[in-house]
JSON list of C-alpha atoms in Angstrom, two decimals:
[
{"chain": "A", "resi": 1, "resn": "UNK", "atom": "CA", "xyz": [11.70, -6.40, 21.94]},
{"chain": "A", "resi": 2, "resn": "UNK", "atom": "CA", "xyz": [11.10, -3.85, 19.31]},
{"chain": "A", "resi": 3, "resn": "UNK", "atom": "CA", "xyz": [10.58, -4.88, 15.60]},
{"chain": "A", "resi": 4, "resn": "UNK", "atom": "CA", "xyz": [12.56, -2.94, 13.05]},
{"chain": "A", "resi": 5, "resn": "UNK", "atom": "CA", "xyz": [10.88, -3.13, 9.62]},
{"chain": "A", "resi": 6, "resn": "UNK", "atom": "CA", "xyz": [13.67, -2.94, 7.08]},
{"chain": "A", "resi": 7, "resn": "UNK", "atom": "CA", "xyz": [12.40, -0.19, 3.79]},
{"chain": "A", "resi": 8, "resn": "UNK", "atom": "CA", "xyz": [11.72, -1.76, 0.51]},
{"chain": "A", "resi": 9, "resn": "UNK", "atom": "CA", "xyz": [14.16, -1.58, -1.87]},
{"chain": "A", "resi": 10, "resn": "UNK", "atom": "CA", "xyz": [13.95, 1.55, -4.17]},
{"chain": "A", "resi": 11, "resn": "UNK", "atom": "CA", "xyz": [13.24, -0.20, -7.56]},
{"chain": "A", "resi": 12, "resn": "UNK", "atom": "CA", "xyz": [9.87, -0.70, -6.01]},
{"chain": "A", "resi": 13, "resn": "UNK", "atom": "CA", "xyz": [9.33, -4.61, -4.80]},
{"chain": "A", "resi": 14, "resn": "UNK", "atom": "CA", "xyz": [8.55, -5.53, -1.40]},
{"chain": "A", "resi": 15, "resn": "UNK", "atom": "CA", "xyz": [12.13, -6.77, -0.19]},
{"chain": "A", "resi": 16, "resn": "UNK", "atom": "CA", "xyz": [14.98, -5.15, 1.14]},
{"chain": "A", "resi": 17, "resn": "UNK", "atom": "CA", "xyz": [18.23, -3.63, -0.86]},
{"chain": "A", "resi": 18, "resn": "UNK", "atom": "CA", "xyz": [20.37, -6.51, 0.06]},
{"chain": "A", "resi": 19, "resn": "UNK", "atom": "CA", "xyz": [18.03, -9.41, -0.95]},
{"chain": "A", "resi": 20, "resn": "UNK", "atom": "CA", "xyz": [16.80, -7.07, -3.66]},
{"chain": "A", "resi": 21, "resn": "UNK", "atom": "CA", "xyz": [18.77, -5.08, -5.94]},
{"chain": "A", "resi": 22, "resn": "UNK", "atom": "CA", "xyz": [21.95, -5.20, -3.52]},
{"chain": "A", "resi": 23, "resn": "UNK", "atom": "CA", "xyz": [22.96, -8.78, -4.34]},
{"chain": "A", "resi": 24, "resn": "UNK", "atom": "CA", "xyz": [23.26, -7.67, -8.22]},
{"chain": "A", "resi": 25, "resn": "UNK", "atom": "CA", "xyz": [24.64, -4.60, -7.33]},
{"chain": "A", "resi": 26, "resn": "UNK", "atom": "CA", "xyz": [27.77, -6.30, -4.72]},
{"chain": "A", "resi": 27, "resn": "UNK", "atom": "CA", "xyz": [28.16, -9.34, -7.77]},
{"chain": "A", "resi": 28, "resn": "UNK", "atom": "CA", "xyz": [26.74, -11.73, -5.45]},
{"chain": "A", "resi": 29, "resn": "UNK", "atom": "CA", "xyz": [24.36, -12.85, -8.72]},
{"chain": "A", "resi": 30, "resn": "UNK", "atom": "CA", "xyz": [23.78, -11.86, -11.63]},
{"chain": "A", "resi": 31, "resn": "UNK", "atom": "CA", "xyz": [19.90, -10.80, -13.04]},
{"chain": "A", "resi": 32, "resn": "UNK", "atom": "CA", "xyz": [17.78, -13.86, -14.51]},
{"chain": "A", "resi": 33, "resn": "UNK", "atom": "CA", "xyz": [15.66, -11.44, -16.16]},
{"chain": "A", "resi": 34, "resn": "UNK", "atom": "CA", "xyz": [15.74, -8.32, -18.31]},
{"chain": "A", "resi": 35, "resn": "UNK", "atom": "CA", "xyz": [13.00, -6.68, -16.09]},
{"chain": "A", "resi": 36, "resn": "UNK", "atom": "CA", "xyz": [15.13, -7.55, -12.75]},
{"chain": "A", "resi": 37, "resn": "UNK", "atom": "CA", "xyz": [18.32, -5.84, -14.58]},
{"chain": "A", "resi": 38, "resn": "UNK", "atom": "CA", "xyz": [16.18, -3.01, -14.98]},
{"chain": "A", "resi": 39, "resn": "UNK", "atom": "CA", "xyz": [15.21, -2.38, -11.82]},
{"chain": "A", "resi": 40, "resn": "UNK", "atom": "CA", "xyz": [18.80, -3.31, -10.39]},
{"chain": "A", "resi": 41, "resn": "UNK", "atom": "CA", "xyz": [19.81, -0.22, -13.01]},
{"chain": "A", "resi": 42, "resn": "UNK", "atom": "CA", "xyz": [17.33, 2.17, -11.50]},
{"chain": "A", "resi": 43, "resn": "UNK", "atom": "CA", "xyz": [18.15, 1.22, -7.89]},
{"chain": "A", "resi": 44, "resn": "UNK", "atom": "CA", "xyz": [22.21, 1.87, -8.94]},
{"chain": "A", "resi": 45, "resn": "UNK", "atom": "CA", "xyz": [20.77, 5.68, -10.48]},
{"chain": "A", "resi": 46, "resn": "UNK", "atom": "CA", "xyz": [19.58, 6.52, -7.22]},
{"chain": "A", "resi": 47, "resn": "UNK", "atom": "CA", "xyz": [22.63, 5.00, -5.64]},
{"chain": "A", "resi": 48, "resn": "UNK", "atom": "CA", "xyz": [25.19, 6.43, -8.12]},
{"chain": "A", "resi": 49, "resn": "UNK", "atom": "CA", "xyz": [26.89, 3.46, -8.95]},
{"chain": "A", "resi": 50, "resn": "UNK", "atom": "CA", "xyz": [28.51, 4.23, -12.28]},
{"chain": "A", "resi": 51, "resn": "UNK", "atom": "CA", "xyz": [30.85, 0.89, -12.19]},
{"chain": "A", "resi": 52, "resn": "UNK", "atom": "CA", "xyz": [27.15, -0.83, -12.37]},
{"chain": "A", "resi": 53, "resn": "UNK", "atom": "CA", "xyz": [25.78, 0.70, -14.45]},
{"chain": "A", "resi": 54, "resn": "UNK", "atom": "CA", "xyz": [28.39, 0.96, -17.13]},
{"chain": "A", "resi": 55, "resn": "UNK", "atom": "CA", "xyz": [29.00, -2.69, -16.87]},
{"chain": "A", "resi": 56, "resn": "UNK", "atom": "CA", "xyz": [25.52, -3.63, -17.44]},
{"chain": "A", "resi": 57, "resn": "UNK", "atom": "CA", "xyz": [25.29, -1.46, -20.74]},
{"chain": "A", "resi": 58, "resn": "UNK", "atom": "CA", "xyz": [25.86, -3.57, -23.74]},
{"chain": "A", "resi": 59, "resn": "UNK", "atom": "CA", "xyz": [29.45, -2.61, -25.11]},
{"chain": "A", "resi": 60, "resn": "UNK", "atom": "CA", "xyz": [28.16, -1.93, -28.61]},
{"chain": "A", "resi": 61, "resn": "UNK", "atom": "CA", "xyz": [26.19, 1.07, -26.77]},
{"chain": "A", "resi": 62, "resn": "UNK", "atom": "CA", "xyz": [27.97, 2.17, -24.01]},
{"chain": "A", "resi": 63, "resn": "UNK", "atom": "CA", "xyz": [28.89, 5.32, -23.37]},
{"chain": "A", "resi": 64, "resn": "UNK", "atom": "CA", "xyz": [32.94, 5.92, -21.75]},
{"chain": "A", "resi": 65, "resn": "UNK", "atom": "CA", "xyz": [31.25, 7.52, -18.68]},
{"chain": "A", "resi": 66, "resn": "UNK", "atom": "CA", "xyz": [28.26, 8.95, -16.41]},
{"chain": "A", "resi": 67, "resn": "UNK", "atom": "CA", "xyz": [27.84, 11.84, -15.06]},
{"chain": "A", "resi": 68, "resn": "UNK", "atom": "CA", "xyz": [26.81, 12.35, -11.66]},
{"chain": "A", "resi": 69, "resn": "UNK", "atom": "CA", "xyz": [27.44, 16.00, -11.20]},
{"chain": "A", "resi": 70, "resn": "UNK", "atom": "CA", "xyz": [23.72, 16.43, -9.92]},
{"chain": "A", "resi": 71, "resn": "UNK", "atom": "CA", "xyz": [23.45, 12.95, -8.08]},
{"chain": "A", "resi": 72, "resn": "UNK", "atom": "CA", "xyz": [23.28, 15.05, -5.02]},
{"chain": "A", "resi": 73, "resn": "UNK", "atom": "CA", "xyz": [20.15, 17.27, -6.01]},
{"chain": "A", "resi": 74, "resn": "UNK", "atom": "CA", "xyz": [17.97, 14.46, -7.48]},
{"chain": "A", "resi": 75, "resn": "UNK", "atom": "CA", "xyz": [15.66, 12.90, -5.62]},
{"chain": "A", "resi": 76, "resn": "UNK", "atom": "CA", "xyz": [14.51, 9.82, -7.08]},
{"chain": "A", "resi": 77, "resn": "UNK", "atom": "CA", "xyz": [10.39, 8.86, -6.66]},
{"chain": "A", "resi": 78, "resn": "UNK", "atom": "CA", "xyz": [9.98, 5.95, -7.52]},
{"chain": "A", "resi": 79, "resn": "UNK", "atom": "CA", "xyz": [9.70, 3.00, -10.70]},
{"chain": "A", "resi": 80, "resn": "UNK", "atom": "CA", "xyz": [7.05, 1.61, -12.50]},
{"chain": "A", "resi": 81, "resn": "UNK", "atom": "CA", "xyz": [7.32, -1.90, -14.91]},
{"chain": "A", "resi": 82, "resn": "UNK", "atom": "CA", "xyz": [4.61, -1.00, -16.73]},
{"chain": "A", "resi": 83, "resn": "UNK", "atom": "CA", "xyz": [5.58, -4.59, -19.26]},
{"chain": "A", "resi": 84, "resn": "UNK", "atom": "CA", "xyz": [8.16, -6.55, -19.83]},
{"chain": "A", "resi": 85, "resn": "UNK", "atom": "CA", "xyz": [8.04, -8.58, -22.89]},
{"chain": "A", "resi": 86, "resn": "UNK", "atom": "CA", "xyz": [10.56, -11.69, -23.69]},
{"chain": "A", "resi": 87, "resn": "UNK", "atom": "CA", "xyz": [10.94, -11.74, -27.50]},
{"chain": "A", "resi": 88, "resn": "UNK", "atom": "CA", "xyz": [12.93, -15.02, -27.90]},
{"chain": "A", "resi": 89, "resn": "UNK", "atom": "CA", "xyz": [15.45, -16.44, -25.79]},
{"chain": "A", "resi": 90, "resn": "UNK", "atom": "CA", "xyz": [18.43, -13.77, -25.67]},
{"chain": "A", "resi": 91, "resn": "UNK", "atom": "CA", "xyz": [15.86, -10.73, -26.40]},
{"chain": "A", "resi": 92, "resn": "UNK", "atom": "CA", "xyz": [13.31, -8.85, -24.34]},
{"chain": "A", "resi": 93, "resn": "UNK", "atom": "CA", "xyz": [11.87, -5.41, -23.73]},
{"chain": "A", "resi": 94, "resn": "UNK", "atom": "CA", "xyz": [11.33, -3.17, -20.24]},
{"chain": "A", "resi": 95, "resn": "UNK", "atom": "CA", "xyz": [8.77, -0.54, -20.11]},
{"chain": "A", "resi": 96, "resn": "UNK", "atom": "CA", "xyz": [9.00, 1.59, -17.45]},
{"chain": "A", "resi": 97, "resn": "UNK", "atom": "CA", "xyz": [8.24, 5.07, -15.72]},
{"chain": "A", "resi": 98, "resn": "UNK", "atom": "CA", "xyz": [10.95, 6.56, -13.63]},
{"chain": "A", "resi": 99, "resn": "UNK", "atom": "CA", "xyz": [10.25, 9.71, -11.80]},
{"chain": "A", "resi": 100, "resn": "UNK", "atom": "CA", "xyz": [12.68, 11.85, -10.41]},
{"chain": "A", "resi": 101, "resn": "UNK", "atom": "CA", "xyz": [13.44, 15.66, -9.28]},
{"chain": "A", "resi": 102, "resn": "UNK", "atom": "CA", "xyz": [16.27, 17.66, -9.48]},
{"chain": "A", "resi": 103, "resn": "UNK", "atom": "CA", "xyz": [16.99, 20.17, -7.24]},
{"chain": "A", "resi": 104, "resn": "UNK", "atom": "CA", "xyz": [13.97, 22.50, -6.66]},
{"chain": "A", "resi": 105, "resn": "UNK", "atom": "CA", "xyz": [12.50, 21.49, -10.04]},
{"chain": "A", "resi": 106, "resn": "UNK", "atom": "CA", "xyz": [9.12, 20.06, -10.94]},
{"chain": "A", "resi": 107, "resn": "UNK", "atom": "CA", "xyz": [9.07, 16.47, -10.93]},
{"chain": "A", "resi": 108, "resn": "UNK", "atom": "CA", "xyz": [10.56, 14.24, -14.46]},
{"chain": "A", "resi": 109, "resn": "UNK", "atom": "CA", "xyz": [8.69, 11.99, -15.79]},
{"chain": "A", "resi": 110, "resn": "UNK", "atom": "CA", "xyz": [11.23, 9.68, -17.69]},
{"chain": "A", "resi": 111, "resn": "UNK", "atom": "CA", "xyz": [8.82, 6.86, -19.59]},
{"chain": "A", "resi": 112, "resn": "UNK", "atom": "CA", "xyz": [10.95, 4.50, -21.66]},
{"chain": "A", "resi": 113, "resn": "UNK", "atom": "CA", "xyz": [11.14, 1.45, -23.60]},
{"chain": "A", "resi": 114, "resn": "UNK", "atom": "CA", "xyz": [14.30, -0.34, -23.12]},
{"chain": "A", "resi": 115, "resn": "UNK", "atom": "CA", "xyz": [15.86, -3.22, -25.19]},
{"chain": "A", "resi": 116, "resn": "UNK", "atom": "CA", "xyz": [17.91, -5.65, -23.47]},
{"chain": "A", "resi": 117, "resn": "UNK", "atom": "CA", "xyz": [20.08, -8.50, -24.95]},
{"chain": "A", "resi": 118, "resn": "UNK", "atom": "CA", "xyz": [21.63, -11.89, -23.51]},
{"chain": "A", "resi": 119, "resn": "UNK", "atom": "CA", "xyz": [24.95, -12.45, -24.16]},
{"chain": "A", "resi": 120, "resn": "UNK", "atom": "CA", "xyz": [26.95, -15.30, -22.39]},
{"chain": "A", "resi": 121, "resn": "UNK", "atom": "CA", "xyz": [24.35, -15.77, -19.78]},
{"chain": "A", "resi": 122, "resn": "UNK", "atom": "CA", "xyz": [24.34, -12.19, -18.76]},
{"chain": "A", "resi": 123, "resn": "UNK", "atom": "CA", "xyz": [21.71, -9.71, -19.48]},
{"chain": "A", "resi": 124, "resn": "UNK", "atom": "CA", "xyz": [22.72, -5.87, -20.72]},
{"chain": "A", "resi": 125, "resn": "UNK", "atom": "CA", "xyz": [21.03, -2.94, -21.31]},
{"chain": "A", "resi": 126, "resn": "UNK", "atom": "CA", "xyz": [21.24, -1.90, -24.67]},
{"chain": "A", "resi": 127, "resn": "UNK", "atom": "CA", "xyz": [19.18, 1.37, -25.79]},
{"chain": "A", "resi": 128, "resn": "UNK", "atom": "CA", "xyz": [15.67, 2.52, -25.20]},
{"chain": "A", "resi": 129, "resn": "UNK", "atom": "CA", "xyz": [13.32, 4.95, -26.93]},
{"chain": "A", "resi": 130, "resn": "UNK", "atom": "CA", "xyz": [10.52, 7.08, -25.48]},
{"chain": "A", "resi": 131, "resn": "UNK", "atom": "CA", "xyz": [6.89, 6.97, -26.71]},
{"chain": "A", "resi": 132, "resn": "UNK", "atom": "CA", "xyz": [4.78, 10.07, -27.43]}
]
């Protein structure tokens, strides 16, 4: 009997899609943690899941669409958490390293701080800034 290994999910932990990211993704559950909804949002980039993504953006932020028109051509590389900080109890802070490359380009190197906020048990992205 032959052993298929299932691939890590591509926001970069050890577990596959479905236990991973995919249960947020489907609405199965929802993300305990700001750093979880992060990495559920850069798992739905690679994926293209605009209904995702646009539901976990806070309201107060959220733009009235994505676009996707080079979803095709990018090639996502991978995530980084490089902290995650709780600041009280409906607060915290992601940051992270995304890489990514777009058609024949030279790879991006998208480093950001993002601030997430707790609202009715539910976590939401809200904006992020990027460091020097």
């Amino acid at each position: 009997m032959q052993n298929k290994t299932v691939p890590n999910c591509l926001c970069g932990l050890e577990k596959s899609y479905e236990i991973c990211c995919g249960r947020f993704h489907s609405g199965i559950q929802q993300a305990a943690t700001a750093e979880q909804l992060m990495r559920s949002r850069y798992s739905a980039y690679v994926h293209s899941k605009e209904d995702y993504l646009l539901a976990t953006w806070h309201p107060a932020t959220r733009p009235p669409s994505l676009e996707f028109s080079d979803a095709a051509k990018t090639k996502w590389l991978g995530l980084e958490i490089k902290r995650h900080s709780v600041i009280d109890s409906t607060h915290a802070q992601v940051e992270f390293v995304a890489r990514y490359k777009t058609g024949g380009q030279s790879a991006v190197r998208l480093h950001e701080i993002s601030d997430f906020i707790l609202e009715d048990g539910k976590w939401f992205y809200v904006s992020g800034v990027f460091p020097a």
